[in-house]
Amino acid sequence: MGQGNRLIARTAADNYPSQILKLPSIGTHMRPNVELITSLKPDLILQMAGRPKALTVLDPLEKFGIPCAVFKVSSFADLFSVIKRLGVLTGSESGASDLIENMKGRLSAVRSKIESGSQPTVFFEIRYPNLLGAGNASIVNDIINKSGGINCIKANKKISRIGEEELMKLNPDVYIYQKGRMNPSPVSPAKRKLFSMLGAVKNNRIYEVDESVFSRPGPRNVDAVEILSEILSSKGN
């Protein structure tokens, strides 16, 4: 929104765009350093909702009288709403509107290129081992839908624990696995013994993607849609 100069701190997980790396890190969003935050004297604190603990960590900050805005994003509709509200909170409504319109235009361009017909089923791996997949209540689910695919996990959760036998039954057409803080050193499904039975592995339709682009709600989720739509329209790598 062109308001990067308003940021005074970041969490340890924030590394994009690169210029924010010069800002002090206040810890993680689940374990923030309250003393450091208060010493920076922010006018506003932004927090992404997730587990219940994400709300309780704000209690000490609210006692200092610092306004806290909490957002929950599980779809592009939610994301646009957050951007609009951030525009109001920061007095940059026009920047927010421009950003939303740009994102909607890019999503529309992807939609116009998607071929009609059968939609490939997709499994999105959050973490392995102790396999976790993206459920229907995640931004990833909307990314899959807008890319022309269908999430093979139907659980109404952000993250769904799934056994390997269940995954074999789902047998997705395309297997996406992320690399990032939640899945730091993923092994390709092609190198996992049981996974050789999956159609996606047999057909060489397995792809590694950037966790920060796909799983973290933000404007780059449109990049994720563009990337995944190209993947789904291909016949294998």
XYZ file of C-alpha atoms in Angstrom, residues 1 16 48 51 86 130 167 180 188 205 212:
11
model
C 0.000 0.000 0.000
C 9.761 -9.786 2.859
C -2.906 -12.400 12.740
C -4.651 -20.489 17.645
C -5.713 -1.527 7.124
C 3.653 -36.323 10.850
C -3.740 -40.057 1.534
C 9.686 -22.882 4.750
C 10.450 -35.077 -2.243
C 3.131 -34.233 -10.834
C 5.766 -17.758 2.536
